[in-house]
Coordinates of N, CA and C in Angstrom, one line a residue:
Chain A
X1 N -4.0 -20.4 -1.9 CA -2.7 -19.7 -1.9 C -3.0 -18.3 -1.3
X2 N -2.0 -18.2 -0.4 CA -2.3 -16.6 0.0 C -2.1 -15.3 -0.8
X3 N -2.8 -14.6 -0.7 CA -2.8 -13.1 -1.4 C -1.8 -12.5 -1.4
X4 N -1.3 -11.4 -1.6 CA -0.2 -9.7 -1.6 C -0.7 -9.7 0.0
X5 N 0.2 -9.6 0.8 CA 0.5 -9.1 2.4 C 1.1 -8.0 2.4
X6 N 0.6 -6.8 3.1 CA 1.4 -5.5 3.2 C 1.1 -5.3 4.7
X7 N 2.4 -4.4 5.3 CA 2.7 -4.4 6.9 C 3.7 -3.2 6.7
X8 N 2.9 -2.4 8.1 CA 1.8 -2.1 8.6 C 0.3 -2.0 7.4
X9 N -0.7 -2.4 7.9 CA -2.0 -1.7 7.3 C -1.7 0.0 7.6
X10 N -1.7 0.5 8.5 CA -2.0 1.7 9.2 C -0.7 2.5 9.8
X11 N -0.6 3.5 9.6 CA 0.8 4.3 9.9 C 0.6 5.8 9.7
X12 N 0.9 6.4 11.3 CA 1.3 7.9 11.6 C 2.4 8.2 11.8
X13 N 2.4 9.0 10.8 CA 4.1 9.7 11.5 C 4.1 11.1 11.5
X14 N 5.4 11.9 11.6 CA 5.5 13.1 11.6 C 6.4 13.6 10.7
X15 N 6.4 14.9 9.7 CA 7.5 15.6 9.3 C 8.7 15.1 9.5
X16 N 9.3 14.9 8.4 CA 11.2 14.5 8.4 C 11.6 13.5 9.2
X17 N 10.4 12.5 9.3 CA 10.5 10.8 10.1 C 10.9 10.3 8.8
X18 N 10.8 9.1 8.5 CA 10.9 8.5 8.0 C 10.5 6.9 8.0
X19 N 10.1 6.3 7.2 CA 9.1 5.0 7.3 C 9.9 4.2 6.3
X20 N 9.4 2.6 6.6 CA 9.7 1.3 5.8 C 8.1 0.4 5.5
X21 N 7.8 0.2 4.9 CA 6.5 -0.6 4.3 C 7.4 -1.8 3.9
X22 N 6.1 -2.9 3.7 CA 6.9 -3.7 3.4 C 5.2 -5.1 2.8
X23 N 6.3 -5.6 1.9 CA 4.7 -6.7 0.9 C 5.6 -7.7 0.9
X24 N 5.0 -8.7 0.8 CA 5.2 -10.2 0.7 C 4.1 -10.4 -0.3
X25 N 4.8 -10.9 -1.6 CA 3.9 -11.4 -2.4 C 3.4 -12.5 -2.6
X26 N 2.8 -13.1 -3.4 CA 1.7 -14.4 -4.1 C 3.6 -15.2 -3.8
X27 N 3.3 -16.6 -3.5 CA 4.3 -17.6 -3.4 C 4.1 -17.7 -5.2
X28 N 5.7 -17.8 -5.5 CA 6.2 -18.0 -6.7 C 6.1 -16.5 -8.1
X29 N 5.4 -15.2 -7.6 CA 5.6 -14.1 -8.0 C 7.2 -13.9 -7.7
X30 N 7.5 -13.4 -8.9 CA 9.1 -12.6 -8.6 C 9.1 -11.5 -9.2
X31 N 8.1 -10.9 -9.6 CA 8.0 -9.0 -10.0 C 7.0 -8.9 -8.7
X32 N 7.6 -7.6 -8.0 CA 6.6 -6.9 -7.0 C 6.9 -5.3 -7.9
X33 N 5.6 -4.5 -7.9 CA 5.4 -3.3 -8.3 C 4.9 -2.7 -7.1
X34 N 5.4 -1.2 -7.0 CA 4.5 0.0 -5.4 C 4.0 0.9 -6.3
X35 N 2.9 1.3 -5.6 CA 2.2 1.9 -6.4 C 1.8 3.3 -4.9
X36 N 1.6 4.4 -5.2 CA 1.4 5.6 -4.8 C -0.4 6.0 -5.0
X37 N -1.6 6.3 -4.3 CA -3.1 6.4 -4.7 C -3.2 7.7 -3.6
X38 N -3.4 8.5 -4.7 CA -4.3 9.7 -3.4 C -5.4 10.2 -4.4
X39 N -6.4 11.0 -4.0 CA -7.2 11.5 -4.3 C -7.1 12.3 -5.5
X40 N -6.4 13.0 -5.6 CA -5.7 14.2 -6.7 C -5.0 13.6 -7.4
X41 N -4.3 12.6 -7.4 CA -3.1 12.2 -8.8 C -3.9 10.4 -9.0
X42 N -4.3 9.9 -8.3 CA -5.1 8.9 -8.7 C -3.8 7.8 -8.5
X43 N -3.7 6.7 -9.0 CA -2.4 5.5 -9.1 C -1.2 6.1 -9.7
X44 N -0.6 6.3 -9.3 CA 1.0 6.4 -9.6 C 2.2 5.5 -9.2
X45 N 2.4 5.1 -10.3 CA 4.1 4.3 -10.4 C 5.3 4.4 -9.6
X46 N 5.6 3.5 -8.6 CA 6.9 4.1 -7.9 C 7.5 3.0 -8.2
X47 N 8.2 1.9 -8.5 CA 9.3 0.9 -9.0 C 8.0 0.0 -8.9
X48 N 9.6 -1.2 -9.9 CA 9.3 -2.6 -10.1 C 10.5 -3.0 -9.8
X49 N 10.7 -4.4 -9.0 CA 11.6 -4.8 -8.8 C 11.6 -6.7 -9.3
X50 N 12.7 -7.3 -10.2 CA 12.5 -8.8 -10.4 C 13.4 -9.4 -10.2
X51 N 13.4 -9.9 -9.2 CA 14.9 -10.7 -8.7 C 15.6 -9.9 -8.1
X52 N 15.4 -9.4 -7.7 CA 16.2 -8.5 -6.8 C 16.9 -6.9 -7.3
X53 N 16.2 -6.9 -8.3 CA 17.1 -5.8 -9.7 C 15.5 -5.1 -10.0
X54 N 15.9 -3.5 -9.1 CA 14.7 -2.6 -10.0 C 14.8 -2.4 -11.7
X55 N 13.9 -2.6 -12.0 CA 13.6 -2.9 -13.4 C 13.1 -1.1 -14.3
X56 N 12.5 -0.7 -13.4 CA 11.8 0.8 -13.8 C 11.5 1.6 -12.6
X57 N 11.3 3.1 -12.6 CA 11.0 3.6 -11.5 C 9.9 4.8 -11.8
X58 N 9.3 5.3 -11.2 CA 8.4 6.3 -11.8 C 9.3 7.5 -11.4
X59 N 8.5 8.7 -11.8 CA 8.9 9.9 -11.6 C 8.9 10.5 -9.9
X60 N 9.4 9.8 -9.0 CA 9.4 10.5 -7.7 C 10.7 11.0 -7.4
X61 N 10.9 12.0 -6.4 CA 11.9 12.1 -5.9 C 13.3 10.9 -4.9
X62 N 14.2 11.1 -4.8 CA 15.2 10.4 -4.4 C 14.7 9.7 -3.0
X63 N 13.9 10.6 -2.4 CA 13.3 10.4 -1.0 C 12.7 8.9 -1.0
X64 N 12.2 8.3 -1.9 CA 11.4 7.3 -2.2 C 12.7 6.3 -2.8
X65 N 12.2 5.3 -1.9 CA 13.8 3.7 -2.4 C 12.7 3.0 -2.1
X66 N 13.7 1.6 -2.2 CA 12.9 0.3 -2.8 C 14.0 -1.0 -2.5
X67 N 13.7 -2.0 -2.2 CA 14.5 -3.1 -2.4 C 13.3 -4.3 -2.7
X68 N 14.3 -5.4 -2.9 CA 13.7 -6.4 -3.0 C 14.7 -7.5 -2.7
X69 N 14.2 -8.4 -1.8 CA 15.1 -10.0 -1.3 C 14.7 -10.9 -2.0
X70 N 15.7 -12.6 -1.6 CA 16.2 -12.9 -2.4 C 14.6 -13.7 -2.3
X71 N 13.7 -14.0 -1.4 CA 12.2 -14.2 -1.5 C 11.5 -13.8 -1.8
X72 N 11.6 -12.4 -2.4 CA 10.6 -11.6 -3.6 C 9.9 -10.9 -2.2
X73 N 10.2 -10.9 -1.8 CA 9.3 -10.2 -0.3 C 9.8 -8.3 -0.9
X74 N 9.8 -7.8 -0.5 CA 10.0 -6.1 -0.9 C 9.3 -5.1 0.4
X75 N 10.5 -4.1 0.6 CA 10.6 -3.0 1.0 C 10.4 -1.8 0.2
X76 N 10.0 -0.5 0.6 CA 10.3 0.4 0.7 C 10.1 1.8 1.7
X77 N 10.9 2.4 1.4 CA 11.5 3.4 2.1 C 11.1 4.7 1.6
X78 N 10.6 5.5 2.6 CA 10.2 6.9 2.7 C 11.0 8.0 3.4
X79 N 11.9 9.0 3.1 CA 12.8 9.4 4.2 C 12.5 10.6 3.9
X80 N 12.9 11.4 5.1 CA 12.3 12.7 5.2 C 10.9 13.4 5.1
X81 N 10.0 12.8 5.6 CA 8.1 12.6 5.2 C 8.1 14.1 4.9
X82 N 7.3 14.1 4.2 CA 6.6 15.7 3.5 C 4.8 15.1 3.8
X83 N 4.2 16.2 4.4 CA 2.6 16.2 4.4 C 2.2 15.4 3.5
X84 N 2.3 16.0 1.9 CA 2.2 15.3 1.0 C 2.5 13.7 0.5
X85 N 3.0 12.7 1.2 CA 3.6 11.8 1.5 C 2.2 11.3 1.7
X86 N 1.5 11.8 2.4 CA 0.1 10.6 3.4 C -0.1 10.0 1.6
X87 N -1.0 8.9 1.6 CA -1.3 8.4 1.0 C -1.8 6.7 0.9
X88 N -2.5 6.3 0.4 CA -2.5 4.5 0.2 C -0.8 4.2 -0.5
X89 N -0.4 3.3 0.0 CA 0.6 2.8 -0.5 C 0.0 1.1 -1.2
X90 N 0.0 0.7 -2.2 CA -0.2 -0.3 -2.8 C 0.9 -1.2 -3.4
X91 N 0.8 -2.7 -3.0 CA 2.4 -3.4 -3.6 C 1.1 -4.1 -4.3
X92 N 1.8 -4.7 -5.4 CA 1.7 -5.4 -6.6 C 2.1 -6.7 -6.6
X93 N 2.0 -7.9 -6.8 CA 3.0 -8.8 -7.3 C 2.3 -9.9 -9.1
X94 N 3.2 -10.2 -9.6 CA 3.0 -10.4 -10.6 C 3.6 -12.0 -11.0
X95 N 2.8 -12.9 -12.1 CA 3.8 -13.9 -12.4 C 4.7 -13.7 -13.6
X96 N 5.7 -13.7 -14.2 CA 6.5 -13.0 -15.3 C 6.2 -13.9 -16.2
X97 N 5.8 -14.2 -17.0 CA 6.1 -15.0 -18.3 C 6.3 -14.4 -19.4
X98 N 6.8 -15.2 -20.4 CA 7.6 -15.0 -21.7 C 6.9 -13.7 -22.6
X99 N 5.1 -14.0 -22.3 CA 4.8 -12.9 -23.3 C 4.6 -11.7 -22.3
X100 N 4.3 -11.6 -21.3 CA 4.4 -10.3 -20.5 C 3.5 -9.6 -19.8
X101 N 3.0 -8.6 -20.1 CA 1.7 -8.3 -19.8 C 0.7 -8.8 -19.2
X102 N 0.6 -9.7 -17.5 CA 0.5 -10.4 -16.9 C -0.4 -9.4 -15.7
X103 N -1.2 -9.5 -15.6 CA -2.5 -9.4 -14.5 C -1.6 -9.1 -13.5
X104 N -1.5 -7.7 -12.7 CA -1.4 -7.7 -11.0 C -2.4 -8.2 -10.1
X105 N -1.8 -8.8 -8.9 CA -2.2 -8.9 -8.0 C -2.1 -7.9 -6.5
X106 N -3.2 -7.8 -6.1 CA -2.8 -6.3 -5.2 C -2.9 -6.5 -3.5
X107 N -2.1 -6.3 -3.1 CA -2.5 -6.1 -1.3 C -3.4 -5.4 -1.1
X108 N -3.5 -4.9 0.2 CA -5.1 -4.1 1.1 C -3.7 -2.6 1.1
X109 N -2.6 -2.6 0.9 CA -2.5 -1.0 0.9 C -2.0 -0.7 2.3
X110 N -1.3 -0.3 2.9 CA -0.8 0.3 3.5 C -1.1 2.1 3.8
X111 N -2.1 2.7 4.5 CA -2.7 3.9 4.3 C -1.3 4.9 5.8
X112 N -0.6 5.5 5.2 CA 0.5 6.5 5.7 C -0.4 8.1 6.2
X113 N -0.1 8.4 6.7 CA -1.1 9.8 7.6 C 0.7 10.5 8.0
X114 N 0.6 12.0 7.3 CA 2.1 12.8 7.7 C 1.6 13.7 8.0
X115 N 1.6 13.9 9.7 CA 1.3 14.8 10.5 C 2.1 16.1 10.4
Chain B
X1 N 4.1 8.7 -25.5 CA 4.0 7.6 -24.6 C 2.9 7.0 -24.4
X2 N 2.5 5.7 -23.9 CA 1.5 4.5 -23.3 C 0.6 5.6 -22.5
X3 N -0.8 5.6 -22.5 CA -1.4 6.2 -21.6 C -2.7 5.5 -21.4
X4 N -3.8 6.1 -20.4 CA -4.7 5.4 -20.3 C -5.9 6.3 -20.5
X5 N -7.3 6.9 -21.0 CA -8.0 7.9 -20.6 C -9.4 7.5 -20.2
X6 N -9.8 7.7 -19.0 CA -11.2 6.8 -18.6 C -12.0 7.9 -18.4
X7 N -13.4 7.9 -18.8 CA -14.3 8.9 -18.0 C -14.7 9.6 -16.6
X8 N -14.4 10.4 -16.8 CA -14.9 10.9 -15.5 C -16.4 10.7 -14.5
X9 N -16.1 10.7 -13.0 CA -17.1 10.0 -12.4 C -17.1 11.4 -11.2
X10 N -18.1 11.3 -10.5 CA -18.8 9.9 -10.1 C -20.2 9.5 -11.3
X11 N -20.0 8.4 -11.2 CA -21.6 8.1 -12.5 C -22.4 7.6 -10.9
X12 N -23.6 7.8 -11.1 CA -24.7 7.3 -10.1 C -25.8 6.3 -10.6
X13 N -26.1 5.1 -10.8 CA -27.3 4.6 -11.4 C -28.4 3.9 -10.6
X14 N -29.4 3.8 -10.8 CA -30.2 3.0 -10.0 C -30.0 2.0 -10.4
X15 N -30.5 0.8 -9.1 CA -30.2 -0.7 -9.6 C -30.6 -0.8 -10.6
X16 N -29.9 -2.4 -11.4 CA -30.8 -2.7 -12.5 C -30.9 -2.2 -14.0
X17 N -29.9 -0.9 -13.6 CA -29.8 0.2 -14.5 C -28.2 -0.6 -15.6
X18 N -28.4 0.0 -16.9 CA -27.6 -0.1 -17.4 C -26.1 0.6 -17.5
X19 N -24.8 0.1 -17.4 CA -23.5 0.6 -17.4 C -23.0 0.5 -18.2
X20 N -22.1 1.7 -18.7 CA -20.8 1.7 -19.5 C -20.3 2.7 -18.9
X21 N -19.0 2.2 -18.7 CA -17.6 3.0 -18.5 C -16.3 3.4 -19.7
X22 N -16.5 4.6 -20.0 CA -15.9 4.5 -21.1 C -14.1 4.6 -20.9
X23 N -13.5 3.7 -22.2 CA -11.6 3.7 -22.0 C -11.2 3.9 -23.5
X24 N -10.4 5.1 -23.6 CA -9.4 4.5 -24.8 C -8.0 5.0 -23.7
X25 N -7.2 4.3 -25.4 CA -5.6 4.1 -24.5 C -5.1 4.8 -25.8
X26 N -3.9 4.6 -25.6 CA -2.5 5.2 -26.6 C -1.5 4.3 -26.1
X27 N -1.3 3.6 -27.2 CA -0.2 2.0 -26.8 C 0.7 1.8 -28.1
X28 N 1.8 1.7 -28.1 CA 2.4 1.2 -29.1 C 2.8 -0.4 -29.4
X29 N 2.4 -0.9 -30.0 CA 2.7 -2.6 -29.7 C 0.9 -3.1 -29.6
X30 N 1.1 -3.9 -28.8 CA 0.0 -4.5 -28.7 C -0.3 -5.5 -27.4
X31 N -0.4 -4.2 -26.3 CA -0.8 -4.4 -25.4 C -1.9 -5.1 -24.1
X32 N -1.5 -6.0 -23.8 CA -2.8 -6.3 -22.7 C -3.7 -5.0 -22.3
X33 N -4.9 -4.9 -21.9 CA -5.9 -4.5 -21.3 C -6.5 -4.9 -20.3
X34 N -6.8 -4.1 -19.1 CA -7.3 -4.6 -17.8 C -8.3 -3.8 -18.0
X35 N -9.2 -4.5 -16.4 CA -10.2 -3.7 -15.8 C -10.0 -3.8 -14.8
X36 N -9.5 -3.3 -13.6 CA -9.7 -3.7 -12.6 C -10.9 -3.3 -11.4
X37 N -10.8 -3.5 -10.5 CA -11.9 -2.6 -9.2 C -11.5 -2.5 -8.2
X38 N -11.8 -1.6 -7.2 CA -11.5 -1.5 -5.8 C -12.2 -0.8 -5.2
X39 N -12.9 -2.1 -4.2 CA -13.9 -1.9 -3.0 C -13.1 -0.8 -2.2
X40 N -14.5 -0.5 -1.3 CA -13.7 0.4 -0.4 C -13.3 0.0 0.8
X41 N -11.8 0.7 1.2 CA -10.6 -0.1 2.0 C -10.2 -0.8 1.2
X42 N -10.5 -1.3 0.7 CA -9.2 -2.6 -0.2 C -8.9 -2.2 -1.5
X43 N -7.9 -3.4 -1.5 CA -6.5 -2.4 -2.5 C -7.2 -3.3 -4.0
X44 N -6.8 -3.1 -5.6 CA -7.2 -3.6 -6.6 C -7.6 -5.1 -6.9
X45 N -8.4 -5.5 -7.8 CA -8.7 -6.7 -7.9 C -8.9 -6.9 -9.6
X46 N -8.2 -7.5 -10.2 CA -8.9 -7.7 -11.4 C -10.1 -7.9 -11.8
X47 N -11.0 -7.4 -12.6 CA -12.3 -7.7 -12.8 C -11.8 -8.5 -14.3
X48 N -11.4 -7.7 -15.0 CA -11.7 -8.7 -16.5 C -10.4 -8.4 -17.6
X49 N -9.8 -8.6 -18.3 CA -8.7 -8.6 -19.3 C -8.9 -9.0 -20.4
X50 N -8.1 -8.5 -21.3 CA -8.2 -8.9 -22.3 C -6.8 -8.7 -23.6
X51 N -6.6 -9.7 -24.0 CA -5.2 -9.5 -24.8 C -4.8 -9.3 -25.9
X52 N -5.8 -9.5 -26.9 CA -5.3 -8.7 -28.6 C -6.4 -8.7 -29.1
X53 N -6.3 -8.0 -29.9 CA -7.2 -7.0 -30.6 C -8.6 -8.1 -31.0
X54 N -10.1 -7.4 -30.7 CA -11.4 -8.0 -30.6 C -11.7 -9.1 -29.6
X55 N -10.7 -9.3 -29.0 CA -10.8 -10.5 -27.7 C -11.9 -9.4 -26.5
X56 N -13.1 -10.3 -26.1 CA -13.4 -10.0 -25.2 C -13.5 -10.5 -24.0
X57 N -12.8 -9.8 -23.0 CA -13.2 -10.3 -21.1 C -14.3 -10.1 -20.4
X58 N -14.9 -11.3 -19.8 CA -16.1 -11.0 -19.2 C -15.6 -11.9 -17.6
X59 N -16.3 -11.0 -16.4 CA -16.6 -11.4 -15.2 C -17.6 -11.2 -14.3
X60 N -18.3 -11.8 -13.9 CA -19.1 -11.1 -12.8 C -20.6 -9.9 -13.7
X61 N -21.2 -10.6 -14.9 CA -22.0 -9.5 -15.9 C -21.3 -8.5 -16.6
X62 N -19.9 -8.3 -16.2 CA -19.3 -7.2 -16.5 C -18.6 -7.7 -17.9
X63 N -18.6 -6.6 -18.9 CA -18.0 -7.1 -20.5 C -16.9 -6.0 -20.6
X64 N -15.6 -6.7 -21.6 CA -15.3 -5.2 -22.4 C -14.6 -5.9 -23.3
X65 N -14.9 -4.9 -24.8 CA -14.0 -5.7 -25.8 C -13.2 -4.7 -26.3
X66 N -11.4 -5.7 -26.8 CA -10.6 -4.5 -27.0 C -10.8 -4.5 -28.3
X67 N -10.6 -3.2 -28.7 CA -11.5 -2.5 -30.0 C -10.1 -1.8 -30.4
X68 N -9.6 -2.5 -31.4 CA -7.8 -1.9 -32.2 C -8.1 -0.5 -32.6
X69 N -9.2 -0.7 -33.7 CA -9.3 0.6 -34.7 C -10.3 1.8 -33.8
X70 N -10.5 1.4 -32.6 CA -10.7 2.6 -32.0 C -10.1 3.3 -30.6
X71 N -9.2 2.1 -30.8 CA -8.6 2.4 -29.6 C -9.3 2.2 -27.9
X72 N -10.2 1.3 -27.6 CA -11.4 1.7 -26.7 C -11.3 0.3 -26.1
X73 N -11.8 0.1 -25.3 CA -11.8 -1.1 -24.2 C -13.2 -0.5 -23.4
X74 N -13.9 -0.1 -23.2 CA -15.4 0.2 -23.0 C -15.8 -0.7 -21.8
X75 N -16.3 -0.3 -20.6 CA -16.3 -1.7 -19.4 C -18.0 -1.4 -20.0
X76 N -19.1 -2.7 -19.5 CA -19.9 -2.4 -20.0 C -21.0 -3.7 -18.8
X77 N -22.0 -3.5 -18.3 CA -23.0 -4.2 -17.3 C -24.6 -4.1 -18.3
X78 N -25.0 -5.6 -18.1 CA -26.3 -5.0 -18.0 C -27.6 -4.3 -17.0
X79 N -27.0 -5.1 -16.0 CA -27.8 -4.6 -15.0 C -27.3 -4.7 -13.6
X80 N -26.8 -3.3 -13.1 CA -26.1 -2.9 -11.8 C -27.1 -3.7 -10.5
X81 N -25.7 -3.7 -9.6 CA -26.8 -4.2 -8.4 C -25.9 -3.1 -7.1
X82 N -26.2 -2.8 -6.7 CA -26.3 -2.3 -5.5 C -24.2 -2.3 -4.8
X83 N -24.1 -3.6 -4.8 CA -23.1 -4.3 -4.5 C -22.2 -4.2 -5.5
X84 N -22.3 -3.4 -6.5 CA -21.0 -3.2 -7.7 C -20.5 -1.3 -7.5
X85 N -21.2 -1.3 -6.8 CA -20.1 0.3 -6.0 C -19.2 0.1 -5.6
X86 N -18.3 0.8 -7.1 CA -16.4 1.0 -5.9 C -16.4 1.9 -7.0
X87 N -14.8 1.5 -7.2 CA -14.1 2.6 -8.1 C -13.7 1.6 -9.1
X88 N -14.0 1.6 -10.5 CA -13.0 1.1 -12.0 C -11.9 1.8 -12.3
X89 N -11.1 0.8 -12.7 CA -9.5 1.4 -13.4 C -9.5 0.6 -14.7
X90 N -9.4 1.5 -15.7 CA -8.7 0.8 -17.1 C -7.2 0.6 -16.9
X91 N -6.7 -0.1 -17.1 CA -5.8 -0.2 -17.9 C -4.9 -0.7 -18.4
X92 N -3.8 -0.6 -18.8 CA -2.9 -1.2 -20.0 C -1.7 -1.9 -19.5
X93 N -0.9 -3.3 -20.0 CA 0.0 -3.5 -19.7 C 1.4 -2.9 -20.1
X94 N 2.7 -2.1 -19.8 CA 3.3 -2.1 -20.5 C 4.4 -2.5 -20.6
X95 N 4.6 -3.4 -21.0 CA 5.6 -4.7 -21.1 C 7.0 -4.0 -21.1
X96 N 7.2 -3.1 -21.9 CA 8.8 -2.9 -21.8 C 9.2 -2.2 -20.7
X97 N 8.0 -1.5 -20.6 CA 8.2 -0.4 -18.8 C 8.1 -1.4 -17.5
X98 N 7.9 -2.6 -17.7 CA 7.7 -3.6 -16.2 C 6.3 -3.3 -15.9
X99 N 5.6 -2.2 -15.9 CA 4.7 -1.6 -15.1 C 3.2 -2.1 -15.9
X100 N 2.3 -1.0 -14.9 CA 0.8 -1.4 -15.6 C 0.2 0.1 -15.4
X101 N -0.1 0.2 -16.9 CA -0.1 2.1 -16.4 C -2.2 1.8 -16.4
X102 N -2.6 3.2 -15.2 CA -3.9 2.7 -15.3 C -4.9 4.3 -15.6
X103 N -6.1 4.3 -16.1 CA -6.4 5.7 -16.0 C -6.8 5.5 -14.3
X104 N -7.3 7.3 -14.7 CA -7.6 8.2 -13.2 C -8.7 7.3 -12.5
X105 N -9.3 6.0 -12.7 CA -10.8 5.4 -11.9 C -12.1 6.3 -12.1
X106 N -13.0 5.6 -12.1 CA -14.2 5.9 -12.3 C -14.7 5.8 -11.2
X107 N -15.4 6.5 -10.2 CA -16.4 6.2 -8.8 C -18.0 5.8 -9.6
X108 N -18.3 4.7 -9.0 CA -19.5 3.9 -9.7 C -20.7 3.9 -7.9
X109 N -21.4 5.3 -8.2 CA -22.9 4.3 -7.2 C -24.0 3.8 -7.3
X110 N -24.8 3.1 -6.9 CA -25.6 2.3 -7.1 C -26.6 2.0 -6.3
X111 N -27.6 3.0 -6.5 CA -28.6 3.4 -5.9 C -29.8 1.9 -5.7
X112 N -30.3 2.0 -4.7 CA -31.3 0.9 -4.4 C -32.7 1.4 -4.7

């Protein structure tokens, strides 16, 4: 079975561009989670999405969106890049079952550079 | 709220040498427990889990048992090899948040 796919691996941009990342999860996952990794704040929570319906969102600004299709595949969206933006971007996907608390599985990350 | 608190690294050992990574949490309910790892360049991988209280996960030499009355999940090796340098993450499932909250990672090297 194939792994978490994230596209681009690698991405430069500049000040007040704006970017789309994007994961394809485990076939038959329907929770994808993004996750935020830099050096200083360590893993941080940016949404969950299940079926197409964000479920939770972490504490970022509005600049940071999310979707998810009806294939569990998942976007998100970066608008207006701030320096602070560079970072690993990490998607998640998960299998949901009844009791919950279910093992992620993780892509290679998406590494963003804001010139 | 759900948190995760892991030791601070970098820890350095020679091969062969013995490990422990220390974890407690703050969970209400009764939460799954991870371990996970991540090589360098690549994104997380589960190493070991574990789901109610005194259940232990083991993978790859690597142990941890979740411990209720102390709150601790402890990652634990007997003997490092060279090739178990990355980074460890504890952490926790939290089922009503969707999410998986994790501590800060431990940097693990492993001296030849």
């Amino acid at each position: 079975k194939a792994g978490v796919t994230q596209t681009p691996r690698y991405l430069i941009k500049t000040r007040g561009q704006q970017v789309t990342l994007s994961c394809s999860p485990i076939s038959g996952h329907r929770s994808v989670s993004w996750y935020q990794q830099t050096p200083g704040q360590g893993l941080q929570f940016l949404f969950e999405y299940f079926s197409e319906t964000q479920r939770n969102k972490g504490n970022f600004p509005g600049r940071f969106s999310g979707r998810q299709f009806s294939n569990s595949r998942s976007e998100m969206n970066v608008s207006t890049l701030e320096l602070g933006d560079s970072a690993l971007y990490l998607c998640a996907s998960s299998l949901v079952t009844r009791g919950g608390n279910n093992e992620q599985f993780f892509g290679p990350g998406t590494r963003l550079t804001v010139l | 709220g759900n948190s995760v608190t892991q030791m601070e690294g970098p820890v350095t050992l020679s091969e062969e040498a013995f490990l422990t990574i220390n974890c407690t949490y703050t969970a209400t309910g009764y939460p799954s427990l991870f371990w996970y790892v991540q090589y360098p360049g690549e994104g997380l991988q589960l190493l070991l889990k574990a789901t109610k209280a005194d259940d232990k996960g083991s993978n790859k030499g690597f142990e941890a048992t979740y411990r209720k009355e102390t709150t601790s999940f402890h990652l634990e090796k007997g003997s490092v090899q060279v090739s178990d340098s990355a980074v460890y993450f504890c952490a926790l499932g939290d089922t009503g948040g969707f999410k998986t909250i994790f501590g800060a990672g431990t940097r693990l090297f492993v001296k030849a």
